């Protein structure tokens, strides 16, 4: 008899204990709601949907342990206990590899011994890593909790701009390269007068056989190394404040970045003495890809791979709403006395102190960063849970399942599937029709998918990335994609089946999908969140 792992179907990894019944909404009702929300996906009432793939951000179903941890939340203004738990969880996850201390267990198990609590949690004095402890965090702040990833980005890029202006005088040009800027990252950089530059690896949209997804992965999220180095030489290292690497690469169809590429980017960053930051939103999914597909890492634990990945980073910004970690949270973490601190501290001011002052003004005291103490506890549990291999393979496996079924039915999905989402290549989708890139066919597709089937997806292409407002060179950095981001632990096989059936039906009728006009706000930044639209039937 076959073992459970040999049956050829995934072994279930969890059961549901709470459910949310869905409303029965008619086509006419959805049409009315679409009209009255200007056909903008972000503005459509979620309660009227059947399935919501708009984002995996914060949409996770939390685990029973996470819900239990909420009760341990401490809402104190100064140094709530969750603050210590979260900071130590960050050290455990990004620095300690296979030797996590799991100080969180002291709180969850109700430890009463005061000496133990002080020695292992409240008065630890770590330094030299991403999270200083005790007095070191006071004199050299380097860990900043924020409500979301974009708040951490805002904190970082506004500070970079401020320091550069003080050092070099105002109004100078700067560039930040990335293997793929996320929309908020690019927008936060641009809002501070710095130009975000994408350095996708060539061949992102090259075909890949879906049958091979369980056996091979080309790490299409990698950064284009040649482009990076020639760009630094062209612009001058002094005009590139940091290099960014997004793991996994959300803008490039959620594709993973290999450790080989991380090391090589680190090598270039060191050579030119430019700090290297990670956009670490899906670090655990990225580590799972490395374990499964990169030579030499098969036997390594997820924790030790994460440790190695981050040993090459000088700092990272992170959305803690991703990777299924939690419903809310983010942060900015910077290597103590590292390249960034040296480059951006002035004679009179440590850059960490500058960051902390902004954090306090914008998000509250540094020990909660605009999060509730409850959420901080759930978050800390989530970070410990996300490095679990069984969970990660289940998560990535579900994404792969959706991609495989769509691909098998002929829908042009980007292959192999990334970690959190499935992306449809809209250029190929509309091949043979009269849809042109400036017609926003991807948006038309999302409108029809919602109108007919109550499924919400998100265009991340010429509409979201403002193709019509860009020059020739910038247009090269825009892929024409529609994203289905899968909320963690929320959907099962029947949801996937329904999605595949709906998308395949629309694909068959693709010549009937409407072109879309922007009726309001074409010049707005991050316009996919706010613009008014109209399909032309
Ligand atoms: C979501 C995301 C962000 C921004 O994080 P928020 O918590 O949504 O503000 C930044 N980078 C990437 C790659 C993301 O996926």
Short mmCIF file of C-alpha atoms and ligand atoms in Angstrom, two decimals:
data_model
loop_
_atom_site.label_atom_id
_atom_site.label_comp_id
_atom_site.label_asym_id
_atom_site.label_seq_id
_atom_site.Cartn_x
_atom_site.Cartn_y
_atom_site.Cartn_z
CA UNK A 1 0.00 0.00 0.00
CA UNK A 2 1.17 3.55 -0.73
CA UNK A 3 2.09 5.84 2.15
CA UNK A 4 0.15 9.06 2.58
CA UNK A 5 2.90 11.01 0.82
CA UNK A 6 2.90 8.64 -2.15
CA UNK A 7 -0.80 9.01 -2.92
CA UNK A 8 -0.09 11.77 -5.42
CA UNK A 9 -2.36 14.34 -3.76
CA UNK A 10 -1.32 16.81 -1.06
CA UNK A 11 -1.85 15.78 2.55
CA UNK A 12 -4.15 18.35 4.22
CA UNK A 13 -2.35 20.67 6.63
CA UNK A 14 -5.21 22.29 8.56
CA UNK A 15 -8.97 22.26 9.28
CA UNK A 16 -11.36 25.20 9.51
CA UNK A 17 -13.00 25.97 12.85
CA UNK A 18 -14.75 29.19 11.95
CA UNK A 19 -16.51 29.87 8.67
CA UNK A 20 -18.04 32.93 7.05
CA UNK A 21 -21.17 32.25 4.95
CA UNK A 22 -21.30 34.17 1.65
CA UNK A 23 -24.16 36.33 0.41
CA UNK A 24 -26.14 35.49 -2.70
CA UNK A 25 -25.66 38.49 -4.95
CA UNK A 26 -27.23 38.70 -8.41
CA UNK A 27 -25.54 39.84 -11.63
CA UNK A 28 -27.72 42.96 -11.65
CA UNK A 29 -26.76 43.80 -8.08
CA UNK A 30 -23.06 43.44 -8.90
CA UNK A 31 -23.52 45.59 -12.01
CA UNK A 32 -25.14 48.31 -9.93
CA UNK A 33 -22.36 48.19 -7.35
CA UNK A 34 -19.72 48.29 -10.11
CA UNK A 35 -21.34 51.34 -11.70
CA UNK A 36 -21.59 53.17 -8.42
CA UNK A 37 -17.97 52.45 -7.51
CA UNK A 38 -16.67 53.64 -10.90
CA UNK A 39 -15.59 50.10 -11.90
CA UNK A 40 -12.58 50.42 -9.61
CA UNK A 41 -11.71 47.04 -8.07
CA UNK A 42 -10.36 48.61 -4.89
CA UNK A 43 -13.66 50.41 -4.28
CA UNK A 44 -16.01 47.43 -4.65
CA UNK A 45 -17.62 46.26 -1.36
CA UNK A 46 -15.89 43.03 -0.33
CA UNK A 47 -19.01 41.68 1.37
CA UNK A 48 -20.69 41.33 -2.04
CA UNK A 49 -17.97 39.05 -3.45
CA UNK A 50 -17.78 35.29 -3.78
CA UNK A 51 -13.97 35.15 -3.90
CA UNK A 52 -11.44 37.89 -3.30
CA UNK A 53 -7.99 37.65 -4.86
CA UNK A 54 -7.33 41.39 -4.73
CA UNK A 55 -4.50 40.91 -2.25
CA UNK A 56 -2.93 38.38 0.09
CA UNK A 57 -2.18 41.34 2.35
CA UNK A 58 -3.64 40.89 5.81
CA UNK A 59 -6.26 38.49 4.47
CA UNK A 60 -4.90 35.39 6.18
CA UNK A 61 -7.08 33.19 8.35
CA UNK A 62 -5.14 33.22 11.61
CA UNK A 63 -4.19 30.02 13.41
CA UNK A 64 -5.70 28.94 16.72
CA UNK A 65 -2.44 29.85 18.45
CA UNK A 66 -2.54 33.33 16.95
CA UNK A 67 -6.07 33.86 18.25
CA UNK A 68 -5.01 32.57 21.64
CA UNK A 69 -2.04 34.97 21.63
CA UNK A 70 -4.39 37.95 21.26
CA UNK A 71 -5.39 37.47 24.88
CA UNK A 72 -1.78 37.97 25.94
CA UNK A 73 -1.74 41.37 24.26
CA UNK A 74 -0.59 44.23 26.45
CA UNK A 75 -1.84 47.70 25.52
CA UNK A 76 0.66 49.66 27.63
CA UNK A 77 2.00 52.81 25.99
CA UNK A 78 5.60 52.25 27.06
CA UNK A 79 7.32 48.91 26.44
CA UNK A 80 4.37 46.51 26.32
CA UNK A 81 5.45 42.92 26.73
CA UNK A 82 4.60 42.09 23.12
CA UNK A 83 7.29 44.54 22.02
CA UNK A 84 9.98 42.38 23.61
CA UNK A 85 8.42 39.24 22.23
CA UNK A 86 8.26 40.68 18.71
CA UNK A 87 11.84 41.96 18.76
CA UNK A 88 13.14 38.63 19.94
CA UNK A 89 11.05 36.88 17.29
CA UNK A 90 12.74 39.05 14.64
CA UNK A 91 16.16 38.05 16.01
CA UNK A 92 15.11 34.39 16.12
CA UNK A 93 13.89 34.44 12.55
CA UNK A 94 16.41 36.57 10.70
CA UNK A 95 19.58 35.98 12.70
CA UNK A 96 19.55 32.84 14.77
CA UNK A 97 18.88 30.16 12.19
CA UNK A 98 18.50 26.76 13.81
CA UNK A 99 19.01 28.14 17.31
CA UNK A 100 15.89 30.22 17.99
CA UNK A 101 15.38 31.09 21.65
CA UNK A 102 11.60 31.33 21.36
CA UNK A 103 11.25 33.72 24.27
CA UNK A 104 7.59 34.03 23.25
CA UNK A 105 6.95 30.75 25.05
CA UNK A 106 7.69 32.43 28.37
CA UNK A 107 4.69 34.70 27.84
CA UNK A 108 2.35 32.14 26.29
CA UNK A 109 3.04 29.69 29.11
CA UNK A 110 2.59 32.28 31.86
CA UNK A 111 6.19 32.24 33.18
CA UNK A 112 6.20 33.77 36.66
CA UNK A 113 9.88 33.70 37.55
CA UNK A 114 10.94 37.32 37.40
CA UNK A 115 14.68 36.63 37.04
CA UNK A 116 13.99 34.36 34.05
CA UNK A 117 11.76 36.99 32.44
CA UNK A 118 14.37 39.71 32.93
CA UNK A 119 17.31 37.62 31.70
CA UNK A 120 15.59 36.08 28.71
CA UNK A 121 13.16 38.75 27.61
CA UNK A 122 13.01 42.17 29.21
CA UNK A 123 16.65 43.05 29.79
CA UNK A 124 18.56 41.28 27.04
CA UNK A 125 21.28 43.47 25.53
CA UNK A 126 21.77 42.18 21.99
CA UNK A 127 23.76 44.28 19.55
CA UNK A 128 25.40 43.99 16.17
CA UNK A 129 22.33 42.58 14.39
CA UNK A 130 19.04 43.91 13.08
CA UNK A 131 17.52 44.43 16.52
CA UNK A 132 19.53 46.03 19.29
CA UNK A 133 18.38 45.24 22.81
CA UNK A 134 18.32 47.10 26.10
CA UNK A 135 20.52 50.18 26.29
CA UNK A 136 21.80 49.63 22.73
CA UNK A 137 18.31 50.12 21.28
CA UNK A 138 18.09 53.38 23.22
CA UNK A 139 21.39 54.84 22.08
CA UNK A 140 21.47 53.25 18.62
CA UNK A 141 17.84 52.61 17.59
CA UNK A 142 17.65 50.19 14.65
CA UNK A 143 14.28 48.40 14.95
CA UNK A 144 11.15 50.31 13.95
CA UNK A 145 7.72 48.75 14.18
CA UNK A 146 5.20 50.28 11.76
CA UNK A 147 1.56 49.62 10.85
CA UNK A 148 2.43 48.33 7.36
CA UNK A 149 5.30 47.86 4.97
CA UNK A 150 4.64 51.15 3.20
CA UNK A 151 4.94 53.05 6.48
CA UNK A 152 8.42 51.56 6.88
CA UNK A 153 9.20 52.58 3.30
CA UNK A 154 8.01 56.12 3.97
CA UNK A 155 10.15 56.28 7.10
CA UNK A 156 13.23 55.06 5.25
CA UNK A 157 13.03 56.97 1.98
CA UNK A 158 12.02 60.30 3.51
CA UNK A 159 14.97 59.99 5.88
CA UNK A 160 17.35 59.09 3.07
CA UNK A 161 16.22 62.14 1.11
CA UNK A 162 16.57 64.41 4.13
CA UNK A 163 20.11 63.25 4.87
CA UNK A 164 21.19 63.42 1.22
CA UNK A 165 19.90 66.97 0.95
CA UNK A 166 21.80 67.96 4.09
CA UNK A 167 24.99 66.33 2.90
CA UNK A 168 24.98 67.25 -0.79
CA UNK A 169 22.61 70.18 -1.03
CA UNK A 170 18.99 69.98 -2.16
CA UNK A 171 17.62 69.08 -5.60
CA UNK A 172 20.18 66.44 -6.71
CA UNK A 173 19.17 63.38 -8.72
CA UNK A 174 19.27 59.90 -7.16
CA UNK A 175 18.25 56.41 -8.22
CA UNK A 176 17.25 53.25 -6.32
CA UNK A 177 17.57 49.99 -8.30
CA UNK A 178 15.44 46.95 -7.43
CA UNK A 179 14.81 43.55 -8.99
CA UNK A 180 11.19 44.78 -9.04
CA UNK A 181 9.79 47.69 -7.06
CA UNK A 182 6.43 46.98 -5.50
CA UNK A 183 3.91 49.73 -6.30
CA UNK A 184 4.03 51.38 -2.86
CA UNK A 185 7.82 51.07 -2.72
CA UNK A 186 8.24 52.77 -6.08
CA UNK A 187 5.67 55.42 -5.13
CA UNK A 188 7.34 56.14 -1.77
CA UNK A 189 10.71 56.52 -3.47
CA UNK A 190 9.27 58.77 -6.18
CA UNK A 191 7.40 60.84 -3.58
CA UNK A 192 10.81 61.73 -2.14
CA UNK A 193 12.17 62.82 -5.50
CA UNK A 194 14.27 59.70 -6.08
CA UNK A 195 13.83 57.57 -9.19
CA UNK A 196 12.93 53.90 -8.69
CA UNK A 197 14.50 51.66 -11.35
CA UNK A 198 13.43 48.08 -12.11
CA UNK A 199 16.08 45.52 -13.05
CA UNK A 200 14.08 42.45 -13.97
CA UNK A 201 15.99 39.46 -15.17
CA UNK A 202 15.45 38.99 -18.92
CA UNK A 203 13.07 36.17 -19.80
CA UNK A 204 10.53 36.61 -17.03
CA UNK A 205 7.67 35.80 -19.38
CA UNK A 206 9.47 32.97 -21.19
CA UNK A 207 7.40 29.82 -21.40
CA UNK A 208 7.88 27.12 -18.78
CA UNK A 209 6.18 23.69 -18.91
CA UNK A 210 3.62 23.47 -16.12
CA UNK A 211 4.29 19.76 -15.66
CA UNK A 212 7.75 20.65 -14.38
CA UNK A 213 6.66 23.04 -11.65
CA UNK A 214 7.21 20.47 -8.89
CA UNK A 215 10.70 19.63 -10.09
CA UNK A 216 12.43 22.76 -11.38
CA UNK A 217 12.48 26.49 -10.88
CA UNK A 218 14.44 29.09 -12.89
CA UNK A 219 14.26 31.77 -10.15
CA UNK A 220 12.82 34.34 -12.47
CA UNK A 221 12.68 36.87 -9.61
CA UNK A 222 16.48 37.34 -9.73
CA UNK A 223 17.98 40.73 -10.34
CA UNK A 224 19.70 41.47 -13.64
CA UNK A 225 23.30 41.67 -12.39
CA UNK A 226 24.87 43.11 -15.53
CA UNK A 227 22.30 45.85 -15.68
CA UNK A 228 22.83 46.63 -12.00
CA UNK A 229 26.57 46.98 -12.29
CA UNK A 230 26.56 49.02 -15.49
CA UNK A 231 23.89 51.26 -13.99
CA UNK A 232 26.02 51.94 -10.91
CA UNK A 233 29.01 52.76 -13.11
CA UNK A 234 26.88 55.05 -15.28
CA UNK A 235 25.16 56.99 -12.48
CA UNK A 236 27.96 56.89 -9.90
CA UNK A 237 27.79 55.08 -6.56
CA UNK A 238 27.31 58.33 -4.66
CA UNK A 239 23.98 58.85 -6.46
CA UNK A 240 22.61 55.46 -5.49
CA UNK A 241 21.70 55.62 -1.81
CA UNK A 242 20.69 51.95 -1.47
CA UNK A 243 20.12 48.87 -3.62
CA UNK A 244 16.86 47.00 -3.02
CA UNK A 245 16.10 43.33 -3.53
CA UNK A 246 12.49 42.15 -3.24
CA UNK A 247 12.02 38.57 -2.01
CA UNK A 248 9.85 37.14 -3.48
CA UNK A 249 9.52 39.50 -6.43
CA UNK A 250 5.85 40.49 -6.28
CA UNK A 251 5.97 42.81 -9.30
CA UNK A 252 7.59 40.04 -11.35
CA UNK A 253 4.76 37.58 -10.84
CA UNK A 254 5.78 36.64 -7.29
CA UNK A 255 8.88 34.82 -8.55
CA UNK A 256 11.55 33.76 -6.07
CA UNK A 257 15.10 35.08 -5.88
CA UNK A 258 17.92 32.52 -5.64
CA UNK A 259 20.57 32.61 -2.95
CA UNK A 260 23.15 32.71 -5.73
CA UNK A 261 21.61 35.96 -6.94
CA UNK A 262 21.36 37.38 -3.41
CA UNK A 263 25.07 36.67 -2.91
CA UNK A 264 26.00 38.22 -6.25
CA UNK A 265 23.97 41.38 -5.60
CA UNK A 266 25.62 41.57 -2.19
CA UNK A 267 29.02 41.28 -3.91
CA UNK A 268 28.24 44.20 -6.21
CA UNK A 269 26.84 46.26 -3.33
CA UNK A 270 30.01 45.67 -1.33
CA UNK A 271 32.27 46.44 -4.26
CA UNK A 272 30.67 49.86 -4.68
CA UNK A 273 29.99 50.33 -0.96
CA UNK A 274 26.24 50.78 -1.38
CA UNK A 275 23.98 49.43 1.38
CA UNK A 276 21.80 46.48 0.32
CA UNK A 277 18.22 46.36 1.63
CA UNK A 278 15.63 43.63 1.24
CA UNK A 279 11.96 44.19 0.70
CA UNK A 280 11.37 41.11 2.79
CA UNK A 281 7.59 40.75 2.58
CA UNK A 282 7.62 37.09 1.58
CA UNK A 283 10.95 35.93 2.96
CA UNK A 284 9.62 32.56 4.13
CA UNK A 285 8.04 31.64 0.80
CA UNK A 286 11.28 32.65 -0.90
CA UNK A 287 13.26 30.40 1.46
CA UNK A 288 10.93 27.50 0.68
CA UNK A 289 11.68 27.89 -3.04
CA UNK A 290 15.41 27.93 -2.31
CA UNK A 291 15.10 24.75 -0.25
CA UNK A 292 13.06 22.98 -2.87
CA UNK A 293 14.93 24.05 -5.99
CA UNK A 294 18.39 25.49 -5.36
CA UNK A 295 21.29 23.09 -5.39
CA UNK A 296 22.90 22.54 -2.03
CA UNK A 297 19.97 23.72 0.07
CA UNK A 298 17.74 20.60 -0.02
CA UNK A 299 18.77 19.45 3.43
CA UNK A 300 18.83 22.86 5.09
CA UNK A 301 16.03 24.04 7.36
CA UNK A 302 13.90 27.02 6.35
CA UNK A 303 15.22 28.87 9.38
CA UNK A 304 18.84 28.40 8.39
CA UNK A 305 18.14 29.46 4.79
CA UNK A 306 16.43 32.62 6.04
CA UNK A 307 19.44 33.29 8.26
CA UNK A 308 21.81 32.94 5.30
CA UNK A 309 19.64 35.14 3.05
CA UNK A 310 19.60 37.93 5.60
CA UNK A 311 23.30 37.67 6.42
CA UNK A 312 23.78 39.51 3.09
CA UNK A 313 21.39 42.35 3.91
CA UNK A 314 22.25 45.62 5.55
CA UNK A 315 18.66 46.16 6.51
CA UNK A 316 15.12 45.36 5.44
CA UNK A 317 11.68 46.81 5.24
CA UNK A 318 8.86 44.35 5.59
CA UNK A 319 5.12 44.12 5.44
CA UNK A 320 4.14 41.73 8.20
CA UNK A 321 0.73 41.34 6.56
CA UNK A 322 2.25 39.13 3.86
CA UNK A 323 3.46 35.56 3.86
CA UNK A 324 0.26 34.93 5.80
CA UNK A 325 1.94 36.29 8.91
CA UNK A 326 -0.88 38.34 10.32
CA UNK A 327 -3.67 40.82 9.62
CA UNK A 328 -1.61 43.95 10.25
CA UNK A 329 1.96 45.11 10.83
CA UNK A 330 5.23 46.13 9.28
CA UNK A 331 8.72 47.19 10.17
CA UNK A 332 12.11 48.58 9.28
CA UNK A 333 15.20 46.84 10.63
CA UNK A 334 18.75 48.06 10.09
CA UNK A 335 22.06 46.34 10.81
CA UNK A 336 23.69 47.84 13.87
CA UNK A 337 26.76 49.91 12.84
CA UNK A 338 26.38 48.59 9.29
CA UNK A 339 26.99 50.27 5.92
CA UNK A 340 23.68 52.11 6.00
CA UNK A 341 24.25 53.57 9.45
CA UNK A 342 27.72 54.70 8.43
CA UNK A 343 26.61 56.26 5.19
CA UNK A 344 23.56 58.06 6.53
CA UNK A 345 24.62 59.16 10.01
CA UNK A 346 25.92 62.72 10.10
CA UNK A 347 28.50 64.20 12.47
CA UNK A 348 25.81 65.22 14.93
CA UNK A 349 23.15 62.63 14.40
CA UNK A 350 22.87 58.85 14.30
CA UNK A 351 20.46 57.96 11.50
CA UNK A 352 18.65 55.61 13.87
CA UNK A 353 17.79 58.49 16.19
CA UNK A 354 16.43 60.44 13.23
CA UNK A 355 14.30 57.46 12.19
CA UNK A 356 13.03 56.96 15.72
CA UNK A 357 11.93 60.58 16.03
CA UNK A 358 9.90 60.28 12.85
CA UNK A 359 8.45 56.98 14.00
CA UNK A 360 7.24 58.59 17.22
CA UNK A 361 5.73 61.59 15.43
CA UNK A 362 3.94 59.47 12.82
CA UNK A 363 3.18 56.12 14.42
CA UNK A 364 3.43 56.49 18.18
CA UNK A 365 5.94 55.21 20.66
CA UNK A 366 8.53 52.86 19.20
CA UNK A 367 7.26 49.91 21.19
CA UNK A 368 3.96 49.70 19.35
CA UNK A 369 4.33 51.65 16.08
CA UNK A 370 0.56 52.23 15.64
CA UNK A 371 -0.27 48.56 16.28
CA UNK A 372 -2.41 47.33 19.13
CA UNK A 373 -0.68 45.13 21.70
CA UNK A 374 -3.07 42.31 20.70
CA UNK A 375 -1.97 42.46 17.11
CA UNK A 376 1.69 42.49 18.10
CA UNK A 377 1.24 39.18 19.94
CA UNK A 378 -0.62 37.52 17.07
CA UNK A 379 2.07 38.78 14.74
CA UNK A 380 4.91 37.31 16.78
CA UNK A 381 3.19 33.92 16.74
CA UNK A 382 2.66 34.27 13.00
CA UNK A 383 6.36 34.88 12.35
CA UNK A 384 7.25 31.73 14.28
CA UNK A 385 4.65 29.71 12.40
CA UNK A 386 5.53 30.89 8.90
CA UNK A 387 8.92 29.18 8.83
CA UNK A 388 7.20 25.80 9.19
CA UNK A 389 8.03 23.73 6.14
CA UNK A 390 4.80 21.73 6.04
CA UNK A 391 2.78 24.91 6.10
CA UNK A 392 4.93 26.56 3.42
CA UNK A 393 4.70 23.66 1.00
CA UNK A 394 0.93 23.57 1.48
CA UNK A 395 0.73 27.27 0.77
CA UNK A 396 2.96 27.21 -2.30
CA UNK A 397 1.30 23.98 -3.41
CA UNK A 398 -2.12 25.64 -3.51
CA UNK A 399 -0.79 28.50 -5.62
CA UNK A 400 0.84 25.98 -7.93
CA UNK A 401 -2.44 24.06 -8.18
CA UNK A 402 -4.34 27.11 -9.40
CA UNK A 403 -1.59 27.89 -11.94
CA UNK A 404 -1.41 24.30 -13.16
CA UNK A 405 -5.16 23.98 -13.70
CA UNK A 406 -5.37 27.28 -15.55
CA UNK A 407 -2.33 26.42 -17.69
CA UNK A 408 -3.71 22.96 -18.47
CA UNK A 409 -6.86 24.65 -19.76
CA UNK A 410 -4.76 26.87 -22.04
CA UNK A 411 -4.92 30.12 -20.06
CA UNK A 412 -1.56 31.95 -20.44
CA UNK A 413 -0.41 32.11 -16.82
CA UNK A 414 3.13 33.11 -15.91
CA UNK A 415 5.01 29.91 -15.13
CA UNK A 416 6.26 28.57 -12.88
CA UNK A 417 3.83 29.90 -10.28
CA UNK A 418 5.22 32.19 -7.60
CA UNK A 419 4.56 31.76 -3.90
CA UNK A 420 1.50 33.81 -3.11
CA UNK A 421 -0.23 34.51 -6.39
CA UNK A 422 -0.97 33.42 -9.93
CA UNK A 423 -0.48 35.95 -12.71
CA UNK A 424 -2.07 35.90 -16.14
CA UNK A 425 -0.02 37.34 -19.00
CA UNK A 426 -2.53 39.70 -20.60
CA UNK A 427 -0.53 40.28 -23.80
CA UNK A 428 -0.83 36.58 -24.59
CA UNK A 429 -4.38 36.38 -23.26
CA UNK A 430 -5.56 38.90 -25.87
CA UNK A 431 -3.43 37.61 -28.75
CA UNK A 432 -5.52 37.50 -31.92
CA UNK A 433 -7.99 40.15 -30.69
CA UNK A 434 -7.84 43.89 -31.39
CA UNK A 435 -6.97 44.70 -27.76
CA UNK A 436 -3.91 47.03 -27.54
CA UNK A 437 -1.83 47.67 -24.42
CA UNK A 438 -3.32 51.16 -23.94
CA UNK A 439 -6.87 49.70 -23.97
CA UNK A 440 -6.35 48.26 -20.47
CA UNK A 441 -7.72 44.84 -21.41
CA UNK A 442 -6.47 43.47 -18.09
CA UNK A 443 -8.80 45.86 -16.31
CA UNK A 444 -11.64 44.86 -18.63
CA UNK A 445 -10.97 41.24 -17.70
CA UNK A 446 -11.13 41.96 -13.96
CA UNK A 447 -14.40 43.88 -14.44
CA UNK A 448 -15.98 40.97 -16.31
CA UNK A 449 -14.71 38.42 -13.81
CA UNK A 450 -16.32 40.37 -11.01
CA UNK A 451 -19.50 41.20 -12.91
CA UNK A 452 -20.27 37.64 -14.02
CA UNK A 453 -18.76 35.52 -11.27
CA UNK A 454 -18.22 37.67 -8.18
CA UNK A 455 -14.45 37.07 -8.27
CA UNK A 456 -12.10 39.99 -7.66
CA UNK A 457 -8.56 40.04 -9.08
CA UNK A 458 -6.13 42.90 -9.61
CA UNK A 459 -4.59 44.38 -12.73
CA UNK A 460 -0.88 45.04 -12.20
CA UNK A 461 0.10 46.23 -15.62
CA UNK A 462 -0.27 49.23 -17.93
CA UNK A 463 -3.13 50.66 -15.87
CA UNK A 464 -1.61 50.29 -12.39
CA UNK A 465 1.89 51.25 -13.53
CA UNK A 466 0.70 54.23 -15.59
CA UNK A 467 1.86 53.07 -19.03
CA UNK A 468 0.22 56.06 -20.76
CA UNK A 469 2.13 58.51 -18.49
CA UNK A 470 5.56 56.93 -19.10
CA UNK A 471 8.35 57.35 -21.63
CA UNK A 472 9.68 54.60 -23.92
CA UNK A 473 12.43 53.55 -21.49
CA UNK A 474 10.14 53.41 -18.46
CA UNK A 475 7.55 51.39 -20.38
CA UNK A 476 10.07 48.56 -20.67
CA UNK A 477 9.76 48.09 -16.91
CA UNK A 478 6.01 47.40 -17.09
CA UNK A 479 4.63 43.89 -17.45
CA UNK A 480 1.02 43.41 -18.53
CA UNK A 481 -0.32 41.15 -15.79
CA UNK A 482 -3.46 40.40 -13.80
CA UNK A 483 -2.79 38.98 -10.35
CA UNK A 484 -4.76 36.46 -8.31
CA UNK A 485 -3.29 36.77 -4.81
CA UNK A 486 -4.41 33.89 -2.64
CA UNK A 487 -5.42 34.63 0.96
CA UNK A 488 -3.64 32.17 3.21
CA UNK A 489 -5.63 29.30 4.70
CA UNK A 490 -8.91 30.84 3.57
CA UNK A 491 -9.70 28.89 0.39
CA UNK A 492 -9.84 25.21 -0.43
CA UNK A 493 -10.13 23.06 -3.51
CA UNK A 494 -13.72 24.10 -4.32
CA UNK A 495 -12.70 27.76 -4.42
CA UNK A 496 -9.89 26.92 -6.82
CA UNK A 497 -12.26 24.87 -9.03
CA UNK A 498 -14.75 27.73 -9.21
CA UNK A 499 -12.00 30.19 -10.10
CA UNK A 500 -10.59 28.00 -12.87
CA UNK A 501 -14.05 27.45 -14.38
CA UNK A 502 -14.78 31.20 -14.37
CA UNK A 503 -11.43 32.26 -15.84
CA UNK A 504 -11.56 29.60 -18.54
CA UNK A 505 -15.04 30.75 -19.55
CA UNK A 506 -13.82 34.34 -19.88
CA UNK A 507 -10.77 33.19 -21.82
CA UNK A 508 -13.03 31.45 -24.33
CA UNK A 509 -14.98 34.71 -24.69
CA UNK A 510 -11.97 37.02 -24.63
CA UNK A 511 -12.99 38.83 -27.81
CA UNK A 512 -16.06 40.10 -25.89
CA UNK A 513 -14.04 41.61 -23.04
CA UNK A 514 -14.41 45.41 -23.07
CA UNK A 515 -11.70 48.00 -23.50
CA UNK A 516 -11.57 50.40 -20.56
CA UNK A 517 -11.38 54.19 -20.42
CA UNK A 518 -10.15 56.24 -17.49
CA UNK A 519 -12.92 58.71 -16.68
CA UNK A 520 -11.34 60.41 -13.68
CA UNK A 521 -7.84 60.86 -12.27
CA UNK A 522 -5.52 59.49 -15.00
CA UNK A 523 -2.65 61.58 -13.55
CA UNK A 524 -3.06 60.42 -9.96
CA UNK A 525 -0.21 58.51 -8.34
CA UNK A 526 -1.07 54.93 -7.33
CA UNK A 527 -4.09 55.49 -9.49
CA UNK A 528 -5.36 51.90 -9.41
CA UNK A 529 -6.50 52.67 -5.86
CA UNK A 530 -8.52 55.73 -6.78
CA UNK A 531 -9.16 56.32 -10.46
CA UNK A 532 -12.66 56.21 -12.01
CA UNK A 533 -13.11 53.81 -14.96
CA UNK A 534 -15.63 52.86 -17.59
CA UNK A 535 -15.77 49.71 -19.71
CA UNK A 536 -16.72 50.32 -23.35
CA UNK A 537 -19.12 47.52 -24.35
C1 LIG B 1 2.66 44.56 0.21
C2 LIG B 1 4.00 44.86 -0.17
C3 LIG B 1 4.63 46.03 0.28
C4 LIG B 1 3.91 47.07 1.13
O1 LIG B 1 3.44 46.54 2.32
P1 LIG B 1 2.05 47.02 2.99
O2 LIG B 1 2.02 46.31 4.30
O3 LIG B 1 0.95 46.62 2.08
O4 LIG B 1 2.13 48.48 3.16
C5 LIG B 1 5.93 46.26 -0.10
N1 LIG B 1 6.59 45.38 -0.89
C6 LIG B 1 6.02 44.25 -1.34
C7 LIG B 1 6.81 43.31 -2.19
C8 LIG B 1 4.71 43.95 -1.00
O5 LIG B 1 4.16 42.83 -1.47
#
